[in-house]
Structure formats: C-alpha cells, structure tokens
Amino acid sequence: GGLTACSGAERQISTMSALGIQSYCAPAEQEKLFVQKLRQCCVLFDFLSDPLSDLKWKEVKRAALSEMVEYITHNRNVITEPIYPEVVHVFAVNMFRTLPPSSNPTGAEFDPEEDEPTLEAAWPHLQLVYEFFLRFLESPDFQPNIAKKYIDQKFVMQLLDLFDSEDPRERDFLKTTLHRIYGKFLGLRAYIRKHINNIFYRFIYETEHHNGIAELLEILGSIINGFALPLKEEHKIFLLKVLLPLHKVKSLSVYHPQLAYCVVQFLEKDSTLTEPVVMALLKYWPKTHSPKEVMFLNELEEILDVIEPSEFVKVMEPLFRQLAKCVSSPHFQVAERALYYWNNEYIMSLISDNAAKILPIMFPALYRNSKTHWNKTIHGLIYNALKLFMEMNQKLFDDCTQQFRAEKNKEKAKSKDREEAWIKIENLAKSNPQSLIRVDSTGLNGPVAMASDGPLTYEEVHRLKKTNGRSRSGNCPSSVCPSVLILDQVPPCTCHLNHYDLLGDML
C-alpha cells in the first residue's frame, strides 16, 4: 500500500497467480513458495494519484495477501526461521510511510468531533497486510526469541509514528498490533512506554494535535492493569506528569473515557495517589467550557466510586467547594451532573460519615439555588439533596439553616447601612457643596482623576458611589484619610478604618 510501483512490478507480480502454496508440496518447497510470494507482496501500487491504474495487478496482490492470511491461519509449522525477516520486511515496506498532511485544519480550528477523517486510499492492501502480520504474531508457532532480531526498537518507533494516521481503521489495527508486540517482547516494553510518553509530551506542550491519543491510552489502560505492586516510581511519575496534564488539552472529549479509565486503574492499584490526582483535577478544572466540566464531573464520580474513606477525608473540603460551584452553575447540565452525585449510594455514605464538614460547604449553594436557579429540574434535584442532608443529621441541618439566615441578615444590614451612608453623602452634597471632600490629583493621569481642584460636584458623588470607594493607593477615601480619590481603582481599600462605618460616624 505505497504510492509508486517498483520497476518491473508487472513482470514480478504477474507470476503470482501461478504460485499457489499447495499443502501437498514438500515442506521445503512450501517454504520456498511462501518466501517467493512474500517478496512479491513488496510491490507497491499507486492508489492515490491514479486509482484506476494497474487494476489487474492490484487485484492479484490483494488475492495473494488474502491467500497468505488463510495459509498462515490454518497450517501449522509454516513459520520457519527464514520466514521471520521476510514477514517483517513485507510489513515494513507496505506500512512504514510518510503520512500525508492532514486534510483537516490544525490548532484551534480543528474539531475532531466534526471534521471528517481522511481514509487511506490503499486500504484494500493495507488491511490484509495488518491481518497477515497479526496472524503471524498470534500463531502458536511464533517464537519471540527469533523475531526479536527483526522486531526491534526502530521497528516499534516507526509503528508508533503511524498512530497519527487519520484513518480510524488503521489506528484500530495498530492498537491491536502494538498490544501483541508489548505482550510478547519483554525487552521492548520500557522503550514502548517511553516513546508513548514522548508522543504525549509533544501533544500536550507543542502540537495539541494527534489522531491516535485515544488508541494509545486504550493500550496503556491494559498495560496499567498489569502493573505489579508496589508501583514503581516511574509509573507514578507517568500518572502525575503525563496522564493528568492530558486533561488540559482542548480536544479532551476525543479521548476522555480512555484517560479516565487509566486514572482510575492507577487509584485501584495505589490509593495513596488519590490526593494528588484529585488536587490536579481541581487545578485543571474548566472555567468557561461547560461540556468539559461535565466530563470532569463524570471522571470525579468514577474516582469517588473507588476512593478509600481515609483518602476521601484528605480531599473532601476542596472537592465539595468545587461541587458547590458546579451546583450553582447557570449551565443546567453542569448543575444536574453535580447533583446526580446524591444518587450514588457509596458517595452518600462518605458524605454521611463527614457531614459536619461537608454540609456547611454545600448548604449555602443548595439553598440559594433552590430559590434562584432558572431550571425546574435543578430545583427538584436540589430539593432531593437537601432532603437527604436533613434526614442525615437534622440538628446539623437546622444549625446550617440558622447560620445561613444569620449571614443573609448580616449582608442585608450591611447593604442597608451602606446605602444609608451614600444617601447622607448625597444629601450633604446637595445642601452644602462648598464643604465637601477635596480631591488631590497630584500624579494622576487624565481620566482617572475625578477633579483636579475645587469641591466635588453632585454628579461626582454619584461616580464615587459606583466605585464603592476603592482607592489606588490602598487608603480610605474619606475626608479624614489623606488619600487620592479616583475611578476604577484597585486594589480595594486597606485602611485600618472601615470606610462605610467612618462615613456613618461622620454624618
């Protein structure tokens, strides 16, 4: 399945139909015919620029490959030592090629869920070569000790490079092929893991574009499942430095199920990794992309399903602070997905054991959104969560209710005091404009200064009110504090006197 035919291709391949490998031939003759047919399958045809060229010989090669698949599947003792280099060579010649440039956009414009993949034109031949090589690897006669001379690091590197193929059919065969090689060649395992790491690093920190991430993660899920305990430090570093940063990439949706499976596999192997994993997820938590946030909530629930109670205690407070934000999300799918946690029996048992810490975190978000969220479904789910909390610990629930009301009343009183203070300032501005606070505009640049000299006008008081009295200098903007009054100022006032209380005392 390449691009151009070898010189003398027709002459070489025209004898194929006469090379049937007959089972009644002597073993030496069968081996000779097998080698000859393998070599003839190294002829490459042009499927891309001229699909209609050499149709007869393309069909002859397809039939020959198909015949060899059947031959190697149904006959024993046919994989002799001279066959190994020939099979590997056939695979290398047909498969190892420079992949064509992506027909889809790259970078931010690329949408792996929308953009159609480009299918490999030479697939009728490539598929049979993959099938033949897999039957070769899976044959009872296959001997890794002989094959390792030919299936080496260079072979594996070229195989891994093919995972960037846009054709999902090819990536599926590659996944199975690499998995078989990993299982049979112990000496190549560390190299395979290292090269996969390099692909991931390049994907995360450089390109953010690779077609085979999901397939590579699927292979790794199987590999992680077979890790011996205790886990090696190398494997823990792989989790923390490679798998977790994969959550940052924009195209997470393409490979997230496989990534979540790998993470959960690690936690089932070693529960002490729970805290760094959960804290990393909270660190990478999406701020503005709601579908991605739903994915994080899915993964977090999978983690909570396998979490040890002793590990849960370490992460519950930051975790439920994030869940409180999710419950308050105006995007109903985010809020809905977070509230579904209350339908999980194991999570509810963890919450029940730690209600004294969790309920005070969750109660304000639940109570507030039970009144204000726009979506009726969310109201029902919040009611269910509050009901479960109430049944869990009635006294604690009542305490949280009282505390929430007290905080709300305190906020109302503070807001009222603030409003009254501003009303007094406005009245003072109306009644005696010449005695108002003067503005020292020394060092101020143009539009940020309210005035350069003279008293504050009534309109300027309104402008001041909108700023809530924040001062660039960090000092209190009252008449007894020598600060500069300007608009749009940061940071907020840090004066030892409370601005609003001071105004109240003055007036």
Coordinates of C-alpha atoms in Angstrom, one line a residue:
G1 CA 0.0 0.0 0.0
G2 CA 2.5 2.7 -1.0
L3 CA 2.5 5.3 -3.7
T4 CA 4.6 4.1 -6.6
A5 CA 5.2 0.7 -8.2
C6 CA 8.7 -0.8 -8.3
S7 CA 10.5 -1.1 -11.6
G8 CA 9.4 -4.3 -13.3
A9 CA 6.5 -4.6 -11.0
E10 CA 4.1 -6.1 -13.5
R11 CA 6.7 -8.6 -14.5
Q12 CA 7.4 -9.6 -10.9
I13 CA 3.8 -9.8 -9.8
S14 CA 2.5 -11.4 -13.0
T15 CA 3.7 -14.8 -11.7
M16 CA 1.7 -14.6 -8.5
S17 CA -1.3 -16.4 -9.7
A18 CA 0.8 -19.4 -10.5
L19 CA 2.4 -19.5 -7.0
G20 CA -0.4 -21.2 -5.1
I21 CA 1.1 -22.7 -1.9
Q22 CA -0.1 -26.2 -2.1
S23 CA -0.4 -28.2 1.2
Y24 CA 0.6 -31.4 -0.6
C25 CA 4.0 -29.9 -1.6
A26 CA 7.1 -30.9 0.4
P27 CA 7.8 -28.6 3.4
A28 CA 11.0 -27.2 1.7
E29 CA 9.0 -26.4 -1.4
Q30 CA 6.2 -24.8 0.6
E31 CA 8.7 -22.6 2.4
K32 CA 10.3 -21.6 -0.9
L33 CA 7.0 -20.7 -2.4
F34 CA 5.9 -18.8 0.7
V35 CA 9.1 -16.7 0.7
Q36 CA 8.6 -16.0 -3.0
K37 CA 5.1 -14.9 -2.5
L38 CA 6.0 -12.7 0.4
R39 CA 8.7 -10.9 -1.7
Q40 CA 6.2 -10.3 -4.5
C41 CA 3.9 -8.6 -2.0
C42 CA 6.5 -6.0 -1.5
V43 CA 5.4 -4.5 -4.8
L44 CA 3.7 -1.1 -4.2
F45 CA 0.9 0.4 -6.3
D46 CA -0.4 3.9 -6.7
F47 CA -3.9 4.2 -5.2
L48 CA -3.8 8.0 -4.7
S49 CA -2.9 9.9 -7.9
D50 CA -4.2 7.3 -10.3
P51 CA -6.7 4.9 -8.6
L52 CA -7.6 3.2 -11.9
S53 CA -4.1 2.2 -12.9
D54 CA -2.8 -1.4 -12.6
L55 CA -6.3 -2.6 -11.6
K56 CA -5.4 -6.2 -12.6
W57 CA -2.2 -6.3 -10.7
K58 CA -3.7 -4.7 -7.6
E59 CA -6.3 -7.4 -7.6
V60 CA -3.6 -10.1 -8.0
K61 CA -1.7 -8.7 -5.0
R62 CA -4.9 -8.5 -2.9
A63 CA -5.7 -12.1 -3.7
A64 CA -2.1 -13.2 -2.8
L65 CA -2.3 -11.4 0.6
S66 CA -5.6 -12.9 1.3
E67 CA -4.3 -16.4 0.4
M68 CA -1.3 -15.9 2.8
V69 CA -3.6 -14.9 5.6
E70 CA -5.5 -18.2 5.2
Y71 CA -2.3 -20.2 4.8
I72 CA -0.7 -18.9 8.0
T73 CA -4.0 -19.3 9.9
H74 CA -4.9 -22.9 9.0
N75 CA -1.4 -24.5 8.7
R76 CA 1.0 -25.4 11.5
N77 CA 4.8 -25.4 11.3
V78 CA 4.8 -23.0 8.4
I79 CA 6.6 -20.1 10.3
T80 CA 10.1 -21.4 10.0
E81 CA 13.2 -19.3 10.8
P82 CA 13.7 -18.0 7.2
I83 CA 10.1 -16.7 7.2
Y84 CA 10.7 -14.1 10.0
P85 CA 12.8 -11.5 8.2
E86 CA 10.5 -11.8 5.1
V87 CA 7.3 -11.2 7.0
V88 CA 8.8 -8.2 8.9
H89 CA 10.1 -6.8 5.6
V90 CA 6.7 -7.2 3.9
F91 CA 5.1 -5.3 6.8
A92 CA 7.8 -2.6 6.8
V93 CA 7.7 -2.0 3.0
N94 CA 3.9 -1.7 2.9
M95 CA 3.2 0.1 6.1
F96 CA 6.1 2.4 7.1
R97 CA 5.5 5.5 5.0
T98 CA 5.3 9.3 5.5
L99 CA 1.7 10.1 6.4
P100 CA 0.1 12.7 4.1
P101 CA -0.5 16.2 5.6
S102 CA -3.8 16.5 7.4
S103 CA -6.7 17.5 5.3
N104 CA -8.4 19.0 8.3
P105 CA -7.4 22.3 10.0
T106 CA -4.9 22.3 12.8
G107 CA -4.8 24.2 16.1
A108 CA -7.9 25.9 17.4
E109 CA -9.8 25.4 14.2
F110 CA -9.6 21.6 14.4
D111 CA -12.7 19.9 15.8
P112 CA -12.1 16.2 16.0
E113 CA -15.9 15.5 16.5
E114 CA -16.9 17.4 13.4
D115 CA -14.1 17.2 10.9
E116 CA -14.3 14.1 8.8
P117 CA -11.1 11.8 8.8
T118 CA -9.3 11.2 5.6
L119 CA -9.4 7.5 4.7
E120 CA -6.4 5.7 3.4
A121 CA -6.7 5.1 -0.4
A122 CA -4.6 1.9 -0.3
W123 CA -6.7 0.3 2.5
P124 CA -7.6 -2.8 0.4
H125 CA -3.9 -3.9 0.6
L126 CA -3.0 -2.3 4.0
Q127 CA -5.9 -4.1 5.8
L128 CA -4.7 -7.5 4.5
V129 CA -1.1 -6.8 5.5
Y130 CA -2.2 -5.9 9.0
E131 CA -4.3 -9.0 9.2
F132 CA -1.4 -11.2 8.0
F133 CA 1.0 -9.7 10.4
L134 CA -1.4 -10.1 13.4
R135 CA -2.0 -13.8 12.4
F136 CA 1.8 -14.1 12.3
L137 CA 2.2 -12.7 15.8
E138 CA -0.7 -14.7 17.2
S139 CA 0.4 -18.0 15.6
P140 CA 1.2 -20.9 18.0
D141 CA 4.4 -21.4 16.0
F142 CA 5.6 -17.8 16.6
Q143 CA 8.9 -17.6 18.6
P144 CA 9.7 -14.1 20.0
N145 CA 13.4 -15.1 20.5
I146 CA 13.8 -15.4 16.8
A147 CA 11.6 -12.5 15.9
K148 CA 13.3 -10.0 18.3
K149 CA 16.2 -9.8 15.8
Y150 CA 13.8 -8.1 13.3
I151 CA 11.1 -6.6 15.5
D152 CA 13.4 -4.1 17.3
Q153 CA 13.3 -0.5 18.7
K154 CA 13.4 1.0 15.2
F155 CA 10.5 -1.1 14.1
V156 CA 8.5 -0.1 17.2
M157 CA 9.3 3.6 16.7
Q158 CA 8.1 3.5 13.1
L159 CA 5.0 1.6 14.2
L160 CA 4.1 4.2 16.8
D161 CA 4.6 7.0 14.3
L162 CA 1.7 5.5 12.3
F163 CA -0.7 6.2 15.2
D164 CA -1.1 9.7 13.8
S165 CA -2.9 8.2 10.8
E166 CA -6.3 9.9 10.1
D167 CA -7.9 6.6 9.2
P168 CA -9.6 5.1 12.3
R169 CA -9.5 1.6 10.7
E170 CA -5.7 1.7 10.6
R171 CA -5.4 3.0 14.1
D172 CA -7.6 0.1 15.3
F173 CA -5.2 -2.4 13.7
L174 CA -2.2 -0.6 15.0
K175 CA -3.6 -0.7 18.6
T176 CA -4.0 -4.5 18.4
T177 CA -0.6 -5.0 16.7
L178 CA 1.3 -2.9 19.3
H179 CA -0.6 -4.6 22.2
R180 CA 0.6 -8.0 20.8
I181 CA 4.2 -6.8 20.5
Y182 CA 4.1 -5.4 24.0
G183 CA 2.9 -8.7 25.4
K184 CA 5.4 -10.9 23.5
F185 CA 8.6 -8.8 23.7
L186 CA 9.5 -8.1 27.3
G187 CA 12.7 -6.3 26.2
L188 CA 10.7 -3.7 24.3
R189 CA 8.2 -2.8 27.0
A190 CA 10.2 0.1 28.6
Y191 CA 11.0 1.5 25.2
I192 CA 7.4 1.4 24.1
R193 CA 6.2 3.2 27.2
K194 CA 9.0 5.8 26.9
H195 CA 8.1 6.5 23.2
I196 CA 4.4 6.8 24.1
N197 CA 5.4 9.3 26.8
N198 CA 7.2 11.4 24.2
I199 CA 4.2 11.4 21.9
F200 CA 2.0 12.6 24.8
Y201 CA 4.5 15.3 25.8
R202 CA 4.6 16.7 22.3
F203 CA 0.8 16.6 22.1
I204 CA 0.3 18.4 25.4
Y205 CA 3.0 21.1 25.2
E206 CA 3.6 21.6 21.5
T207 CA 1.1 20.5 18.9
E208 CA -2.2 19.7 20.7
H209 CA -3.0 17.7 17.6
H210 CA -2.5 13.9 17.3
N211 CA -5.0 11.4 15.9
G212 CA -4.1 8.4 17.9
I213 CA -4.2 9.6 21.6
A214 CA -7.4 7.6 22.4
E215 CA -5.9 4.3 20.9
L216 CA -2.6 4.8 22.8
L217 CA -4.5 5.4 26.1
E218 CA -6.5 2.3 25.5
I219 CA -3.3 0.3 25.2
L220 CA -2.0 1.9 28.3
G221 CA -5.2 1.1 30.2
S222 CA -4.4 -2.6 29.6
I223 CA -0.7 -2.1 30.5
I224 CA -1.5 -0.3 33.8
N225 CA -3.9 -3.1 34.7
G226 CA -1.0 -5.5 34.6
F227 CA 1.4 -3.4 36.7
A228 CA 2.9 -5.3 39.6
L229 CA 2.6 -3.9 43.2
P230 CA 4.0 -1.9 44.7
L231 CA 4.0 0.6 41.8
K232 CA 7.4 1.7 40.5
E233 CA 8.3 5.4 40.9
E234 CA 8.5 5.6 37.1
H235 CA 4.8 4.6 36.8
K236 CA 3.7 7.2 39.4
I237 CA 5.6 9.9 37.6
F238 CA 3.8 8.8 34.4
L239 CA 0.5 9.3 36.1
L240 CA 1.3 12.7 37.6
K241 CA 3.4 14.2 34.8
V242 CA 1.8 12.7 31.7
L243 CA -1.7 11.5 32.2
L244 CA -3.0 14.3 34.4
P245 CA -1.8 17.1 32.2
L246 CA -3.7 15.5 29.3
H247 CA -6.8 17.0 31.0
K248 CA -5.6 20.5 29.9
V249 CA -5.9 19.9 26.1
K250 CA -8.8 21.4 24.2
S251 CA -9.7 18.1 22.4
L252 CA -10.1 16.2 25.7
S253 CA -13.5 14.9 24.6
V254 CA -11.9 12.7 21.9
Y255 CA -10.0 10.5 24.4
H256 CA -11.5 11.3 27.8
P257 CA -13.2 7.9 28.5
Q258 CA -9.8 6.1 27.9
L259 CA -8.0 8.7 30.0
A260 CA -10.4 8.4 32.9
Y261 CA -10.1 4.6 32.8
C262 CA -6.3 4.9 33.1
V263 CA -6.5 7.2 36.1
V264 CA -9.0 5.0 37.9
Q265 CA -6.8 2.0 37.2
F266 CA -3.9 3.7 39.0
L267 CA -6.1 4.6 42.0
E268 CA -7.3 1.0 42.3
K269 CA -3.6 -0.1 42.3
D270 CA -2.5 2.5 44.8
S271 CA -5.0 4.5 46.9
T272 CA -2.3 6.9 48.2
L273 CA -2.3 8.5 44.8
T274 CA -5.8 9.8 45.3
E275 CA -5.0 13.1 46.8
P276 CA -2.5 14.3 44.1
V277 CA -4.9 13.1 41.4
V278 CA -8.0 14.9 42.8
M279 CA -6.0 18.1 43.5
A280 CA -4.7 18.0 39.9
L281 CA -8.2 17.7 38.6
L282 CA -9.3 20.6 40.7
K283 CA -6.3 22.6 39.4
Y284 CA -7.2 21.9 35.8
W285 CA -11.0 22.3 36.3
P286 CA -12.5 24.1 33.3
K287 CA -13.7 27.7 34.0
T288 CA -15.7 28.5 30.9
H289 CA -16.2 25.3 28.9
S290 CA -19.3 23.5 30.3
P291 CA -19.2 20.3 28.3
K292 CA -15.6 19.8 29.5
E293 CA -16.8 20.5 33.1
V294 CA -19.4 17.7 32.7
M295 CA -16.5 15.3 31.7
F296 CA -14.6 16.3 34.8
L297 CA -17.6 15.6 36.9
N298 CA -18.0 12.1 35.3
E299 CA -14.4 11.3 36.0
L300 CA -14.6 12.6 39.5
E301 CA -17.5 10.3 40.3
E302 CA -15.6 7.3 38.9
I303 CA -12.7 8.2 41.2
L304 CA -15.1 8.6 44.2
D305 CA -16.5 5.1 43.4
V306 CA -13.1 3.6 44.2
I307 CA -11.8 6.0 46.8
E308 CA -10.8 4.8 50.3
P309 CA -12.6 6.6 53.2
S310 CA -9.2 7.6 54.7
E311 CA -8.2 9.2 51.4
F312 CA -11.6 10.9 51.0
V313 CA -11.1 12.8 54.2
K314 CA -7.9 14.4 52.7
V315 CA -9.7 15.9 49.7
M316 CA -13.3 16.4 50.7
E317 CA -13.2 20.1 51.5
P318 CA -11.7 21.4 48.3
L319 CA -13.7 18.8 46.3
F320 CA -17.0 19.9 47.7
R321 CA -16.2 23.6 47.4
Q322 CA -15.8 22.8 43.7
L323 CA -19.1 20.8 43.7
A324 CA -20.8 23.8 45.3
K325 CA -19.7 26.0 42.4
C326 CA -21.0 23.3 40.0
V327 CA -24.4 23.2 41.7
S328 CA -24.5 27.0 41.3
S329 CA -23.7 26.9 37.6
P330 CA -26.2 28.6 35.3
H331 CA -25.5 25.8 32.8
F332 CA -28.1 23.3 33.8
Q333 CA -26.2 20.2 32.6
V334 CA -23.3 21.1 34.9
A335 CA -25.6 21.6 37.9
E336 CA -27.6 18.5 37.0
R337 CA -24.4 16.3 36.7
A338 CA -23.1 17.5 40.1
L339 CA -26.4 16.9 41.8
Y340 CA -26.5 13.3 40.5
Y341 CA -23.8 12.6 43.0
W342 CA -26.5 12.5 45.6
N343 CA -28.0 9.4 43.8
N344 CA -24.7 7.5 44.4
E345 CA -25.0 5.3 47.5
Y346 CA -21.3 5.0 48.1
I347 CA -20.8 8.8 47.8
M348 CA -23.7 9.3 50.1
S349 CA -22.1 7.0 52.7
L350 CA -18.9 9.1 52.5
I351 CA -20.9 12.3 52.8
S352 CA -22.8 10.9 55.8
D353 CA -19.6 10.0 57.7
N354 CA -18.3 13.5 57.1
A355 CA -21.5 15.6 57.1
A356 CA -20.2 18.0 59.8
K357 CA -17.6 19.3 57.3
I358 CA -19.5 18.9 54.0
L359 CA -22.9 20.2 54.8
P360 CA -21.7 23.7 55.8
I361 CA -19.8 23.9 52.5
M362 CA -22.8 22.7 50.4
F363 CA -25.8 24.2 52.2
P364 CA -25.5 27.9 51.0
A365 CA -25.2 26.8 47.3
L366 CA -28.0 24.3 47.6
Y367 CA -30.4 26.7 49.5
R368 CA -29.7 29.7 47.3
N369 CA -30.1 27.9 44.1
S370 CA -33.3 26.1 45.3
K371 CA -34.9 29.6 45.1
T372 CA -33.0 31.2 42.2
H373 CA -31.9 28.6 39.6
W374 CA -33.8 29.1 36.3
N375 CA -34.2 25.4 35.6
K376 CA -37.1 23.5 37.2
T377 CA -35.3 20.1 37.0
I378 CA -32.5 21.5 39.1
H379 CA -35.0 22.7 41.7
G380 CA -36.2 19.0 42.1
L381 CA -32.6 17.7 42.3
I382 CA -31.6 20.3 44.9
Y383 CA -34.7 19.5 47.0
N384 CA -33.7 15.8 46.9
A385 CA -30.2 16.7 48.1
L386 CA -31.4 19.0 50.9
K387 CA -33.9 16.3 52.0
L388 CA -31.1 13.7 52.2
F389 CA -29.0 16.1 54.2
M390 CA -31.9 16.8 56.6
E391 CA -32.5 13.0 57.1
M392 CA -28.8 12.5 57.6
N393 CA -28.5 14.9 60.5
Q394 CA -31.5 17.0 61.5
K395 CA -29.6 19.1 64.1
L396 CA -26.7 19.9 61.8
F397 CA -29.2 20.8 59.1
D398 CA -31.0 23.2 61.4
D399 CA -27.7 24.8 62.6
C400 CA -26.7 25.4 58.9
T401 CA -30.1 26.9 58.2
Q402 CA -29.8 29.3 61.1
Q403 CA -26.3 30.2 60.2
F404 CA -27.3 30.8 56.6
R405 CA -30.1 33.1 57.6
A406 CA -27.9 35.0 60.1
E407 CA -25.3 35.6 57.3
K408 CA -28.1 36.7 55.0
N409 CA -29.5 39.1 57.6
K410 CA -26.0 40.4 58.2
E411 CA -25.5 41.0 54.5
K412 CA -28.8 42.8 54.3
A413 CA -28.0 45.0 57.3
K414 CA -24.5 45.8 55.8
S415 CA -26.1 46.7 52.5
K416 CA -28.7 48.9 54.1
D417 CA -26.0 50.7 56.2
R418 CA -24.0 51.3 53.0
E419 CA -27.0 52.7 51.2
E420 CA -27.9 55.0 54.0
A421 CA -24.3 56.3 54.2
W422 CA -24.5 57.2 50.5
I423 CA -27.8 58.9 50.9
K424 CA -26.3 61.0 53.6
I425 CA -23.4 61.9 51.4
E426 CA -25.8 62.8 48.6
N427 CA -27.9 65.0 50.9
L428 CA -24.7 66.7 52.1
A429 CA -23.7 67.4 48.6
K430 CA -27.0 68.9 47.8
S431 CA -27.2 71.1 50.9
N432 CA -23.6 72.3 51.2
P433 CA -21.5 71.7 48.1
Q434 CA -18.6 74.0 49.2
S435 CA -17.7 71.9 52.2
L436 CA -17.3 68.5 50.5
I437 CA -14.1 66.4 50.3
R438 CA -11.5 68.0 48.0
V439 CA -9.5 65.9 45.6
D440 CA -5.7 66.0 45.4
S441 CA -5.0 64.9 41.8
T442 CA -1.2 65.2 42.1
G443 CA 0.4 62.5 39.9
L444 CA -2.9 61.3 38.4
N445 CA -3.2 60.8 34.7
G446 CA -6.2 62.3 32.9
P447 CA -9.4 60.4 33.0
V448 CA -8.8 58.6 36.3
A449 CA -9.0 61.8 38.4
M450 CA -12.4 62.9 39.4
A451 CA -11.3 66.5 39.6
S452 CA -8.1 68.5 39.7
D453 CA -9.3 71.2 42.1
G454 CA -12.4 72.6 43.6
P455 CA -15.2 70.8 45.5
L456 CA -16.9 67.5 44.4
T457 CA -20.0 68.1 42.4
Y458 CA -23.2 66.2 42.9
E459 CA -22.5 64.1 39.8
E460 CA -19.0 63.3 41.0
V461 CA -20.5 61.9 44.2
H462 CA -22.6 59.5 42.1
R463 CA -19.5 58.5 40.2
L464 CA -17.7 57.9 43.5
K465 CA -20.6 55.8 44.7
K466 CA -20.2 53.5 41.7
T467 CA -16.6 52.8 42.6
N468 CA -17.6 51.7 46.2
G469 CA -14.9 53.9 47.4
R470 CA -11.9 51.8 46.2
S471 CA -8.6 53.6 46.2
R472 CA -5.5 53.0 44.1
S473 CA -3.3 54.0 47.0
G474 CA -5.0 51.4 49.2
N475 CA -6.1 54.1 51.7
C476 CA -9.5 55.0 52.8
P477 CA -11.3 57.6 50.6
S478 CA -12.9 59.6 53.4
S479 CA -12.2 63.2 54.3
V480 CA -10.1 62.3 57.3
C481 CA -7.8 59.9 55.3
P482 CA -5.3 61.8 53.0
S483 CA -5.9 59.6 50.0
V484 CA -6.4 60.2 46.4
L485 CA -9.9 59.6 45.1
I486 CA -10.0 58.1 41.6
L487 CA -12.3 56.0 39.4
D488 CA -11.8 52.3 38.5
Q489 CA -9.2 51.7 41.2
V490 CA -7.5 48.6 42.6
P491 CA -6.7 47.1 45.0
P492 CA -9.6 47.6 47.4
C493 CA -9.2 49.9 50.4
T494 CA -6.9 48.5 53.1
C495 CA -7.2 51.4 55.6
H496 CA -7.5 50.3 59.3
L497 CA -10.7 52.3 59.5
N498 CA -13.8 50.8 57.7
H499 CA -14.8 53.3 55.1
Y500 CA -18.6 52.9 55.5
D501 CA -18.5 52.9 59.3
L502 CA -16.4 56.0 59.2
L503 CA -18.8 57.8 56.9
G504 CA -21.7 56.8 59.1
D505 CA -19.9 58.3 62.2
M506 CA -19.1 61.5 60.3
L507 CA -22.6 62.0 59.2

